Coordinates of C-alpha atoms in Angstrom, one line a residue:
M18 CA -12.6 15.1 -11.1
S19 CA -14.9 17.2 -9.0
A20 CA -15.6 21.1 -9.9
N21 CA -14.2 22.3 -6.5
R22 CA -11.2 20.3 -7.4
R23 CA -11.2 21.9 -10.9
R24 CA -11.5 25.4 -9.6
W25 CA -8.6 24.6 -7.4
R26 CA -6.1 23.9 -10.1
G27 CA -7.2 26.8 -11.9
A28 CA -6.8 28.9 -9.5
V29 CA -3.5 28.3 -8.4
L30 CA -0.8 30.7 -9.6
P31 CA 2.8 29.9 -11.0
A32 CA 4.5 32.5 -8.9
L33 CA 3.3 30.3 -6.1
L34 CA 3.8 26.9 -6.7
G35 CA 6.8 26.5 -5.0
V36 CA 5.1 27.6 -2.0
L37 CA 2.5 25.4 -2.2
L38 CA 4.4 22.2 -2.1
A39 CA 5.3 23.3 1.3
A40 CA 2.7 25.5 2.7
G41 CA -0.2 23.2 0.9
C42 CA 1.0 20.3 2.6
G43 CA 1.5 22.3 6.1
I44 CA 5.1 22.7 5.8
P45 CA 7.0 25.8 6.5
D46 CA 9.6 27.3 4.1
D47 CA 12.3 25.9 6.4
T48 CA 11.4 22.5 7.3
D49 CA 12.7 19.5 5.9
V50 CA 10.3 17.3 3.8
R51 CA 9.9 13.9 6.0
V52 CA 10.0 11.0 3.1
D53 CA 8.1 8.6 5.7
G54 CA 4.9 10.7 6.1
Q55 CA 3.7 8.6 8.7
G56 CA 5.8 9.9 11.4
P57 CA 8.9 7.9 13.8
A58 CA 7.9 4.9 15.9
P59 CA 5.8 5.7 18.9
G60 CA 7.9 7.9 21.7
L61 CA 8.4 10.7 19.2
P62 CA 6.3 13.4 17.9
T63 CA 4.7 13.3 14.5
G64 CA 7.0 16.1 13.2
G65 CA 10.0 14.8 14.9
Q66 CA 10.8 18.4 16.2
G67 CA 10.3 17.4 20.0
A68 CA 8.4 20.5 20.7
Q69 CA 5.8 19.9 23.8
T70 CA 3.9 22.9 23.2
P71 CA 2.8 25.4 20.4
A72 CA 4.3 29.0 20.2
S73 CA 2.3 31.8 22.7
R74 CA 0.8 34.5 21.3
L75 CA 3.8 37.0 22.3
D76 CA 6.0 34.7 20.3
E77 CA 5.8 36.6 17.4
R78 CA 5.3 40.2 17.9
N79 CA 6.2 41.7 14.4
N80 CA 5.5 39.4 11.5
T81 CA 2.0 39.1 10.9
E82 CA 2.1 35.9 8.6
A83 CA 4.2 34.1 11.4
F84 CA 1.6 35.4 14.1
V85 CA -1.0 33.5 11.6
L86 CA 1.0 30.3 11.4
N87 CA 1.3 30.5 15.5
F88 CA -2.7 31.1 15.6
L89 CA -3.2 28.0 13.6
Q90 CA -0.9 26.0 16.1
A91 CA -2.7 27.4 19.0
P92 CA -5.5 24.4 20.1
A93 CA -2.9 21.9 19.5
V94 CA -3.1 20.8 23.2
E95 CA -5.2 18.4 25.1
A96 CA -9.0 19.4 23.9
E97 CA -9.8 20.9 27.4
R98 CA -7.3 23.6 26.9
A99 CA -7.9 24.1 23.2
V100 CA -10.1 27.0 23.7
E101 CA -8.4 28.9 26.0
Q102 CA -5.4 28.6 23.9
V103 CA -7.3 29.9 21.2
R104 CA -8.7 32.7 22.8
D105 CA -5.1 34.1 24.3
F106 CA -4.5 35.0 20.8
V107 CA -8.0 36.7 20.5
A108 CA -8.7 40.4 21.5
P109 CA -9.7 40.6 25.1
L110 CA -13.0 42.1 24.0
N111 CA -13.7 39.2 21.3
R112 CA -12.8 36.3 23.0
A113 CA -16.6 35.7 23.8
D114 CA -17.0 35.0 19.9
V115 CA -14.8 31.8 20.6
K116 CA -17.6 29.8 21.9
D117 CA -17.5 26.9 24.3
P118 CA -17.7 23.5 23.5
N119 CA -20.9 22.2 22.8
P120 CA -21.1 19.3 23.2
E121 CA -17.2 18.5 22.9
V122 CA -14.5 20.4 21.5
V123 CA -14.1 19.7 17.7
L124 CA -10.8 21.4 15.7
T125 CA -11.5 21.8 11.9
V126 CA -7.8 20.7 10.6
I127 CA -7.2 22.7 7.6
R128 CA -4.3 22.3 4.8
L129 CA -3.0 25.9 3.5
R130 CA -3.5 25.7 -0.5
E131 CA -1.2 29.1 -0.6
R132 CA 0.8 31.4 2.0
P133 CA -1.9 33.8 4.0
R134 CA -2.6 37.1 1.9
I135 CA -2.2 39.9 4.1
T136 CA -3.4 43.5 3.3
R137 CA -3.1 46.6 5.3
T138 CA -6.3 48.2 6.0
E139 CA -5.6 50.8 8.4
A140 CA -3.0 51.9 10.5
G141 CA -1.7 48.7 12.8
V142 CA -4.6 46.5 11.1
D143 CA -3.9 44.0 8.8
E144 CA -6.7 41.9 7.1
V145 CA -5.6 38.2 6.7
S146 CA -7.1 35.8 4.1
I147 CA -6.1 32.3 4.4
N148 CA -7.3 29.9 1.5
V149 CA -7.6 26.2 2.7
Q150 CA -8.6 22.9 1.8
Q151 CA -10.7 21.8 4.9
V152 CA -9.4 18.1 5.7
G153 CA -11.7 17.1 8.7
Q154 CA -12.6 17.5 12.2
L155 CA -10.6 16.5 14.9
R156 CA -12.4 15.3 18.1
P157 CA -11.5 14.9 21.8
N158 CA -11.1 10.9 21.4
G159 CA -8.4 11.8 18.6
A160 CA -10.0 10.8 15.6
L161 CA -10.3 12.9 12.5
E162 CA -13.6 12.5 11.1
P163 CA -15.0 13.8 7.8
L164 CA -16.8 17.5 7.6
P165 CA -20.3 17.6 7.7
A166 CA -22.0 17.3 4.4
Q167 CA -22.8 20.6 4.2
E168 CA -19.5 22.2 5.0
P169 CA -17.4 23.1 1.7
E170 CA -13.8 21.0 1.5
F171 CA -12.5 24.4 -0.1
T172 CA -12.9 27.5 1.6
E173 CA -11.5 30.9 2.9
Y174 CA -11.6 32.6 6.2
T175 CA -10.7 36.0 6.6
F176 CA -10.0 37.8 9.8
R177 CA -8.4 41.2 11.2
V178 CA -4.9 41.0 12.9
G179 CA -3.5 44.3 15.2
S180 CA -2.8 45.6 18.1
V181 CA -4.6 46.6 21.4
V182 CA -4.7 49.5 23.4
G183 CA -2.9 48.8 26.8
E184 CA -1.5 45.5 25.5
S185 CA 1.3 44.1 24.2
G186 CA 1.9 41.9 20.8
K187 CA -0.8 41.0 18.0
F188 CA -4.4 39.8 18.6
I189 CA -6.6 38.3 16.5
L190 CA -9.7 40.9 16.4
N191 CA -12.6 38.7 14.5
P192 CA -11.8 35.6 15.1
P193 CA -13.1 32.7 12.8
P194 CA -16.1 30.7 13.7
V195 CA -14.5 27.2 14.2
L196 CA -11.3 26.3 16.1
L197 CA -8.7 26.1 13.4
L198 CA -5.9 23.5 13.7
S199 CA -3.4 23.4 10.7
E200 CA -1.9 20.2 9.1
N201 CA 1.7 21.6 10.2
A202 CA 0.4 21.6 13.7
L203 CA -0.7 18.2 13.8
R204 CA 2.0 17.0 12.3
T205 CA 4.1 18.6 14.6
F206 CA 2.4 18.6 18.1
Y207 CA 0.5 15.2 17.8
W208 CA 1.6 11.3 17.8
Q209 CA 0.1 9.5 15.5
R210 CA -1.3 6.4 17.3
T211 CA -3.0 3.2 16.4
I212 CA -5.8 1.6 18.4
Y213 CA -7.0 -1.7 17.4
F214 CA -10.8 -3.4 17.4
W215 CA -11.5 -6.8 16.5
D216 CA -13.6 -7.3 13.4
T217 CA -17.1 -8.6 13.4
S218 CA -16.1 -12.2 13.1
Q219 CA -13.2 -12.0 15.9
R220 CA -10.3 -12.8 13.3
A221 CA -8.5 -9.8 12.9
L222 CA -7.3 -6.5 14.8
V223 CA -8.6 -3.7 12.5
P224 CA -6.0 -0.5 13.3
D225 CA -8.0 2.6 13.9
L226 CA -5.7 5.9 13.4
R227 CA -5.7 8.4 16.5
Y228 CA -3.7 11.7 17.3
L229 CA -2.5 11.9 20.8
P230 CA -1.6 15.5 22.0
V231 CA 2.5 15.8 22.3
A232 CA 1.2 17.9 25.7
V233 CA 0.0 14.9 27.2
P234 CA 1.9 14.2 30.2
V235 CA 3.5 10.9 29.8
E236 CA 2.1 9.2 32.8
R237 CA -1.7 10.2 31.4
Q238 CA -1.0 8.8 27.7
R239 CA -1.8 5.4 28.0
T240 CA -5.2 6.6 30.2
V241 CA -6.0 8.7 27.4
L242 CA -5.6 6.2 24.9
L243 CA -7.5 3.7 26.6
E244 CA -10.2 6.4 26.9
A245 CA -10.1 6.5 23.1
L246 CA -10.7 2.9 22.7
I247 CA -13.4 2.8 25.4
S248 CA -15.3 5.8 23.1
G249 CA -15.5 3.2 20.0
P250 CA -14.3 3.1 16.3
S251 CA -14.1 5.6 14.0
N252 CA -17.2 6.2 12.0
W253 CA -15.7 4.6 8.3
I254 CA -14.8 1.5 10.2
A255 CA -17.4 1.0 12.8
P256 CA -20.2 -1.6 10.6
A257 CA -17.0 -3.6 10.1
V258 CA -15.9 -4.0 13.9
Q259 CA -17.1 -4.7 17.6
A260 CA -16.6 -1.7 20.0
L261 CA -15.9 -2.5 23.5
P262 CA -19.3 -3.7 25.5
S263 CA -21.7 -0.8 26.0
G264 CA -21.1 0.8 29.5
T265 CA -17.2 -0.3 29.5
R266 CA -15.5 2.5 31.8
S267 CA -12.0 2.4 32.7
A268 CA -11.9 1.8 36.6
G269 CA -8.7 3.7 37.0
N270 CA -5.6 5.2 35.4
V271 CA -3.3 3.0 33.5
P272 CA -0.3 2.8 35.5
D273 CA 3.2 2.7 33.7
T274 CA 5.1 -0.2 35.9
G275 CA 7.9 -0.8 33.5
D276 CA 7.8 -4.5 33.7
R277 CA 4.2 -5.0 33.6
L278 CA 1.3 -3.1 32.2
K279 CA -2.2 -3.2 34.2
V280 CA -5.5 -2.4 32.9
S281 CA -8.8 -2.0 35.1
L282 CA -11.9 -2.0 33.7
T283 CA -15.4 -1.9 35.1
A284 CA -17.9 -5.1 35.2
E285 CA -19.6 -3.7 31.9
A286 CA -16.3 -5.3 29.9
T287 CA -17.0 -8.8 31.4
P288 CA -17.0 -11.2 28.2
G289 CA -19.8 -13.2 27.1
N290 CA -20.0 -17.0 27.0
D291 CA -16.8 -17.4 25.1
P292 CA -14.0 -18.6 26.8
D293 CA -11.5 -17.0 24.4
Q294 CA -13.1 -13.5 24.6
L295 CA -11.3 -12.3 27.7
D296 CA -8.0 -13.4 25.7
R297 CA -8.7 -11.2 22.8
L298 CA -10.0 -8.3 24.9
A299 CA -6.4 -8.8 26.8
A300 CA -4.6 -8.8 23.5
Q301 CA -6.8 -5.4 21.9
L302 CA -6.0 -3.4 25.0
M303 CA -2.1 -4.2 24.8
W304 CA -1.6 -3.7 20.8
S305 CA -3.7 -0.6 21.4
L306 CA -1.4 0.8 24.7
R307 CA 1.4 -0.6 23.1
P308 CA 3.9 -1.4 26.0
D309 CA 7.2 -3.3 25.3
F310 CA 6.0 -7.0 24.1
G311 CA 8.4 -8.7 26.1
N312 CA 6.4 -7.5 29.2
D313 CA 3.5 -9.0 30.9
F314 CA 0.0 -7.7 31.0
E315 CA -2.4 -7.8 33.5
L316 CA -6.4 -7.3 33.1
T317 CA -8.7 -6.9 36.1
I318 CA -12.6 -6.7 35.6
Q319 CA -14.2 -5.3 38.1
G320 CA -15.6 -8.3 40.5
Q321 CA -13.0 -10.6 39.1
S322 CA -9.9 -12.1 39.9
P323 CA -6.8 -10.4 38.0
K324 CA -5.4 -12.5 34.8
V325 CA -1.9 -12.2 34.0
Y326 CA -0.7 -12.5 30.3
R327 CA 2.6 -13.1 28.6
G328 CA 3.0 -10.1 26.3
A329 CA 4.6 -12.3 23.5
D330 CA 1.1 -14.6 23.6
L331 CA -0.5 -11.5 23.1
L332 CA 1.9 -10.2 20.4
A333 CA 0.8 -13.2 18.1
M334 CA -2.7 -12.9 18.3
N335 CA -2.2 -10.0 15.6
S336 CA -1.2 -11.7 12.3
T337 CA 0.5 -8.3 10.7
Q338 CA 3.6 -8.7 13.5
A339 CA 4.5 -11.8 11.1
L340 CA 4.9 -9.6 8.2
P341 CA 9.0 -10.1 6.9
E342 CA 10.6 -6.9 7.0
T343 CA 12.6 -7.7 3.7
P344 CA 9.7 -8.7 1.3
E345 CA 9.8 -11.3 -1.7
R346 CA 9.8 -9.1 -4.9
F347 CA 8.3 -10.2 -8.0
V348 CA 8.3 -8.6 -12.0
I349 CA 6.8 -9.9 -14.6
H350 CA 9.3 -10.7 -17.7
Q351 CA 7.8 -11.3 -21.4
G352 CA 4.7 -12.7 -20.3
Q353 CA 6.4 -14.7 -17.0
V354 CA 6.6 -14.0 -13.7
R355 CA 10.5 -13.7 -12.4
R356 CA 11.8 -13.3 -8.8
L357 CA 13.8 -10.0 -8.1
R358 CA 17.5 -10.6 -6.8
S359 CA 16.7 -8.1 -4.0
S360 CA 14.1 -10.7 -3.0
A361 CA 13.7 -12.7 0.0
R362 CA 14.1 -16.1 -0.5
S363 CA 16.3 -15.4 -3.3
G364 CA 17.1 -17.9 -5.7
E365 CA 13.9 -20.3 -4.5
P366 CA 11.4 -21.3 -7.6
I367 CA 8.5 -18.9 -7.8
P368 CA 5.7 -20.0 -5.8
V369 CA 2.2 -22.1 -7.0
L370 CA 3.4 -21.6 -10.7
T371 CA 4.1 -24.4 -13.1
A372 CA 6.0 -23.8 -16.4
E373 CA 2.8 -24.5 -18.1
V374 CA 0.7 -21.9 -16.2
N375 CA 3.6 -19.0 -16.2
Q376 CA 2.9 -17.8 -19.4
N377 CA 1.2 -14.8 -21.1
V378 CA 1.1 -13.3 -17.5
V379 CA 0.1 -9.2 -17.5
S380 CA 0.0 -8.9 -13.6
A381 CA 0.0 -11.2 -10.5
G382 CA -0.4 -11.2 -7.1
F383 CA 0.8 -13.8 -4.2
T384 CA -0.1 -14.5 -0.8
R385 CA 0.9 -17.1 1.9
A386 CA -1.4 -17.8 4.8
G387 CA 0.1 -20.8 7.3
G388 CA 1.2 -23.8 5.2
S389 CA -0.7 -22.8 2.0
T390 CA 0.5 -20.1 -0.7
F391 CA -2.2 -18.6 -3.3
A392 CA -1.6 -17.0 -6.3
A393 CA -3.6 -14.9 -8.9
L394 CA -2.8 -14.1 -12.1
A395 CA -4.3 -11.9 -15.2
V396 CA -3.1 -13.5 -18.3
Q397 CA -3.6 -13.0 -21.7
A398 CA -6.4 -15.2 -23.6
V399 CA -7.3 -15.4 -27.0
D400 CA -10.9 -14.0 -26.1
G401 CA -9.3 -11.0 -23.5
Q402 CA -7.4 -10.9 -20.2
R403 CA -8.6 -13.7 -17.8
L404 CA -8.3 -14.6 -14.3
V405 CA -6.2 -17.7 -12.9
I406 CA -6.3 -18.6 -9.6
G407 CA -4.0 -21.0 -8.1
S408 CA -3.3 -22.5 -4.7
A409 CA -0.5 -24.8 -3.2
T410 CA -1.2 -26.6 -0.3
A411 CA -0.4 -29.8 1.7
A412 CA -3.2 -31.6 -0.6
G413 CA -1.3 -30.5 -4.0
T414 CA -1.4 -27.8 -6.4
H415 CA -4.5 -26.3 -8.3
F416 CA -5.7 -23.6 -10.7
E417 CA -8.9 -22.1 -11.9
Q418 CA -9.7 -19.9 -14.4
G419 CA -12.2 -17.2 -13.9
D420 CA -15.5 -17.5 -15.7
R421 CA -15.6 -14.2 -17.6
S422 CA -13.0 -12.3 -19.8
F423 CA -12.4 -8.5 -19.6
A424 CA -10.5 -6.3 -21.9
S425 CA -8.1 -5.3 -19.2
I426 CA -7.3 -6.5 -15.6
G427 CA -5.4 -4.4 -12.8
R428 CA -2.9 -5.9 -10.1
P429 CA -5.0 -8.9 -8.4
V430 CA -4.4 -8.5 -4.7
W431 CA -5.4 -10.9 -1.8
L432 CA -7.2 -10.1 1.7
K433 CA -6.2 -11.2 4.7
A434 CA -7.5 -12.9 7.7
P435 CA -8.7 -15.2 5.7
A436 CA -6.1 -15.1 2.8
D437 CA -8.4 -17.2 0.5
V438 CA -10.3 -14.2 -1.2
G439 CA -8.8 -11.5 -3.4
L440 CA -9.7 -8.5 -5.3
I441 CA -9.1 -7.1 -9.0
V442 CA -10.0 -3.9 -11.0
A443 CA -11.2 -5.2 -14.1
D444 CA -12.6 -2.9 -16.7
G445 CA -13.6 0.1 -14.7
A446 CA -15.3 -2.1 -12.0
L447 CA -14.2 -3.7 -8.7
Y448 CA -14.6 -7.5 -8.7
S449 CA -13.9 -10.4 -6.2
F450 CA -12.5 -13.8 -6.7
E451 CA -11.7 -17.0 -4.1
V452 CA -9.5 -19.8 -4.2
N453 CA -10.8 -23.0 -5.7
S454 CA -13.4 -21.0 -7.6
R455 CA -13.9 -19.9 -11.2
A456 CA -16.6 -17.1 -10.1
V457 CA -15.3 -13.5 -10.6
T458 CA -18.0 -11.3 -9.2
Q459 CA -18.5 -7.6 -9.3
V460 CA -18.4 -5.7 -5.8
A461 CA -21.0 -2.9 -5.4
L462 CA -19.3 0.5 -4.2
P463 CA -22.0 1.9 -2.3
G464 CA -22.4 5.5 -2.6
I465 CA -20.0 6.6 -5.2
E466 CA -19.7 6.1 -9.2
G467 CA -17.1 6.1 -11.7
E468 CA -14.5 4.4 -13.2
V469 CA -12.9 2.2 -10.4
Q470 CA -8.8 2.3 -11.5
S471 CA -7.4 1.2 -8.5
V472 CA -7.7 -0.9 -5.3
G473 CA -5.3 -1.8 -2.2
V474 CA -5.7 -3.8 0.5
A475 CA -4.8 -3.1 4.2
P476 CA -2.8 -5.7 6.0
D477 CA -5.6 -6.6 8.3
G478 CA -7.5 -7.6 5.4
H479 CA -10.7 -5.8 6.3
R480 CA -10.0 -2.2 4.8
I481 CA -9.3 -1.3 1.3
A482 CA -8.0 1.9 -0.6
L483 CA -9.8 2.7 -3.8
V484 CA -9.3 5.0 -6.6
V485 CA -12.5 6.2 -8.5
A486 CA -12.7 8.6 -10.9
G487 CA -9.2 10.2 -10.3
E488 CA -10.4 10.4 -6.3
L489 CA -8.9 8.6 -3.6
Y490 CA -11.2 6.4 -0.9
V491 CA -11.1 3.8 1.7
A492 CA -13.6 1.8 3.1
A493 CA -14.1 -1.3 5.4
L494 CA -15.0 -4.3 4.4
S495 CA -17.7 -7.0 5.8
R496 CA -16.4 -10.6 5.4
G497 CA -19.3 -12.5 5.6
T498 CA -20.2 -15.3 2.6
H499 CA -19.1 -12.8 0.2
V500 CA -16.9 -9.9 0.3
E501 CA -19.0 -6.6 0.7
V502 CA -17.5 -3.1 0.6
L503 CA -19.2 -0.9 3.2
P504 CA -19.7 2.8 2.4
P505 CA -16.7 4.2 1.3
R506 CA -15.1 7.5 2.6
R507 CA -13.2 10.0 0.0
I508 CA -9.9 10.8 1.3
P509 CA -9.2 14.7 0.9
T510 CA -5.8 15.2 -0.8
S511 CA -3.7 18.0 -2.7
L512 CA -3.5 15.4 -5.5
L513 CA -5.3 15.8 -8.4
D514 CA -6.2 13.0 -10.7
V515 CA -4.9 10.0 -8.7
T516 CA -4.4 7.4 -10.8
Q517 CA -3.0 4.3 -8.5
V518 CA -3.0 3.6 -4.5
D519 CA -1.9 0.9 -2.0
W520 CA -0.8 0.4 1.7
V521 CA 2.7 1.0 3.1
A522 CA 1.7 0.8 6.7
E523 CA -1.1 0.0 8.7
T524 CA -2.7 3.7 8.6
L525 CA -0.7 5.0 5.9
L526 CA -1.2 5.1 1.9
V527 CA 0.8 5.7 -1.0
A528 CA -0.8 7.3 -4.1
A529 CA -0.2 8.6 -7.2
G530 CA -1.2 11.5 -9.0
T531 CA -0.6 15.4 -10.1
N532 CA 0.5 17.5 -7.4
P533 CA -0.8 21.4 -7.4
D534 CA 2.2 22.2 -10.1
G535 CA 0.9 19.7 -12.6
R536 CA 3.7 17.3 -11.8
V537 CA 3.0 14.0 -11.4
T538 CA 4.5 12.1 -8.0
L539 CA 4.1 9.6 -5.6
Y540 CA 2.5 10.8 -2.0
D541 CA 2.4 9.3 1.1
I542 CA -1.0 9.8 2.6
T543 CA -2.8 8.9 6.5
V544 CA -5.5 6.9 6.2
D545 CA -7.9 9.7 6.8
G546 CA -6.2 12.3 4.8
A547 CA -4.8 14.8 7.4
I548 CA -0.9 14.6 6.8
E549 CA 0.3 14.0 3.3
T550 CA 4.3 14.1 2.2
S551 CA 5.7 13.9 -1.4
S552 CA 8.2 11.2 -2.8
P553 CA 11.6 12.9 -3.0
R554 CA 11.5 11.5 -7.0
D555 CA 9.9 14.1 -9.3
L556 CA 8.1 11.9 -12.0
G557 CA 7.6 14.9 -14.3
G558 CA 4.8 14.3 -16.8
A559 CA 5.4 10.8 -16.3
S560 CA 2.0 8.5 -16.3
V561 CA 1.8 5.9 -13.3
T562 CA 0.3 2.9 -14.1
H563 CA 1.1 0.4 -11.9
L564 CA 1.7 0.4 -8.2
A565 CA 2.4 -2.1 -5.3
G566 CA 3.3 -1.3 -1.7
Y567 CA 4.5 -3.7 1.0
P568 CA 3.5 -2.4 4.4
A569 CA 6.0 -2.0 7.4
N570 CA 6.1 -4.5 10.3
P571 CA 3.9 -2.7 12.9
I572 CA 6.3 -4.0 15.5
S573 CA 9.9 -4.5 14.1
G574 CA 9.8 -2.5 11.0
S575 CA 10.5 0.7 10.3
S576 CA 7.2 3.5 10.2
V577 CA 6.7 3.1 6.3
G578 CA 7.0 0.2 3.8
V579 CA 8.2 -0.2 0.7
R580 CA 6.7 0.5 -2.8
M581 CA 7.4 -0.5 -6.7
Y582 CA 5.8 1.2 -9.5
V583 CA 5.7 1.7 -13.3
A584 CA 5.9 5.2 -14.6
N585 CA 6.1 5.6 -18.6
G586 CA 6.4 2.0 -19.0
I587 CA 9.6 1.5 -16.8
P588 CA 9.4 -0.2 -13.5
Y589 CA 10.8 1.2 -10.3
D590 CA 11.8 0.0 -6.9
L591 CA 11.5 3.3 -4.9
F592 CA 13.9 2.4 -1.9
E593 CA 16.6 0.6 -3.9
P594 CA 19.6 2.2 -4.8
S595 CA 19.2 2.1 -8.6
E596 CA 15.4 2.6 -8.5
Q597 CA 14.9 1.5 -11.6
I598 CA 14.6 -2.2 -12.0
R599 CA 16.9 -3.6 -14.7
L600 CA 17.1 -6.9 -16.5
E601 CA 20.7 -7.9 -14.6
E602 CA 18.2 -7.9 -11.2
V603 CA 16.1 -10.1 -12.6
E604 CA 16.5 -13.9 -11.4
G605 CA 16.6 -16.7 -14.3
I606 CA 16.9 -14.5 -17.5
D607 CA 20.1 -13.4 -19.7
P608 CA 20.3 -9.7 -19.8
S609 CA 21.9 -9.7 -23.0
A610 CA 18.8 -11.5 -24.7
T611 CA 16.7 -9.3 -26.9
P612 CA 13.1 -9.1 -25.7
D613 CA 10.4 -11.0 -27.7
P614 CA 8.3 -8.3 -29.8
V615 CA 5.2 -10.3 -29.3
T616 CA 5.2 -10.1 -25.3
V617 CA 6.6 -6.8 -24.6
V618 CA 3.8 -4.5 -24.6
D619 CA 4.6 -0.7 -23.0
S620 CA 7.4 -2.1 -21.0
A621 CA 11.1 -1.5 -20.7
N622 CA 13.1 -4.6 -21.7
G623 CA 9.9 -7.0 -21.3
L624 CA 9.9 -5.6 -17.4
S625 CA 6.2 -4.6 -16.1
A626 CA 3.9 -5.0 -13.2
P627 CA 6.6 -5.6 -10.1
F628 CA 4.5 -6.8 -7.2
F629 CA 5.7 -8.2 -3.5
L630 CA 4.1 -11.6 -1.9
Y631 CA 2.4 -10.2 1.3

């Protein structure tokens, strides 16, 4: 844990703990906590409250705290109006202190760690201090980028609020040196939208989270998203994806004609010699602008004839659209992989595994690609734990045992596009493995040190989430001859001592850790750390030692996927009615049977390490 984070824990006062869970997440006291965290489906504001613009200065004339919270919402409009909105809150003689953008409008997104502290210093003047976690910088293209290296993550802003002679209402008398935007404003006045970039091998569309102000008129929203796409990918995924060709610009607005989406680009967007490049560009545009995939898409590049595509054909070019809404669920019971009755394909045999191989299993991961299914098992061997990799293809079933043993192996996870490579955490380090190979190879994590505790893989197969030394990270992958982790980005969160992480949507993580009041919980956290939402289940002092997520289908699923986890040795399925996974929910076993004490280690009724096939 960093020194800054230790200081935060020590600074939290017990009397404020109830406030921090709401205010620290940017949620007003009177706002219901939303479980999904990522926001509703496209077409609704992130906060679901329907507001189009933030409050004005005169909406709160008496309560200083409410006025300050409104001030922290002020720039939540189109970038070109943000400075004007903030200046309206500032006393007329001090408005020049709110500097013009140079070279662009940048909003510093903050998470309040406690309620604003307000002290009356003189008649009609209050001094306000806000203790914040600086989450990142929101740029005009909707990307939230990390703070500059010299900026502290945890800091305090102090300013004065008072009246001005001859003016009504309150004013900020000495504004902060940067444009501040609260997490709550980001949650309420922006849509979370996903744009896409092809990976460098052009096998997968890689999602990139952007924030679109709700204030943008409907007729301009797709044009703004197109401009965001043209501006290029977020910094952390940029080395792993292809930006649009240099010089590409929109040749006009993107009209919303109802039955056909039309996009026109300048001649610089002309694809190279690859005849499929234009089709990939069309798929990238249609997925990023997200119309009804039942409609047609028309792409025009200046100097060329328009080309019309069926939306359904472009839909199929992103493999994540094929994610089943109901996942296949499994659990380890007394050293064997078993299917849960709530699973898709209930009653079918366990994929890939033979009875001989399905023994002494500690944890497992399955995936399916085309007509093949792959399995990775961490098994207890004589010399420690070893990895067993299995494949079931048209050519038959094949197994390989890893070439090294470990004291402990975490849950194996499979990459997508292609799906024949996986990752494990073993003895505090990250390793990769491949189908039909015994090699288990350590993977370097550039720029970070410490014990690796957990890894989760995004549904596109080109991004991962990591827990290293109690901190949360995301990283893009280079998928060449071997898997290479590109420089990770640390995710700012109010969770402390993070232990586990996985993905539950294209741009949403679920992480286990300790919240500011010292209780263990699960948080849904956007991939940039900007918005987090706690689980309705308080795990108290439990230790979460295992976590598996199943991502929501970006087209037909809900806005957030499901997750299973193990706390204090008990396995849970969070969104199932009973939550705790019980013996009667497991196929192929007798619930009345006594667990074998040889194979039951720190688990309830011999059940442990639940996981999904995906």
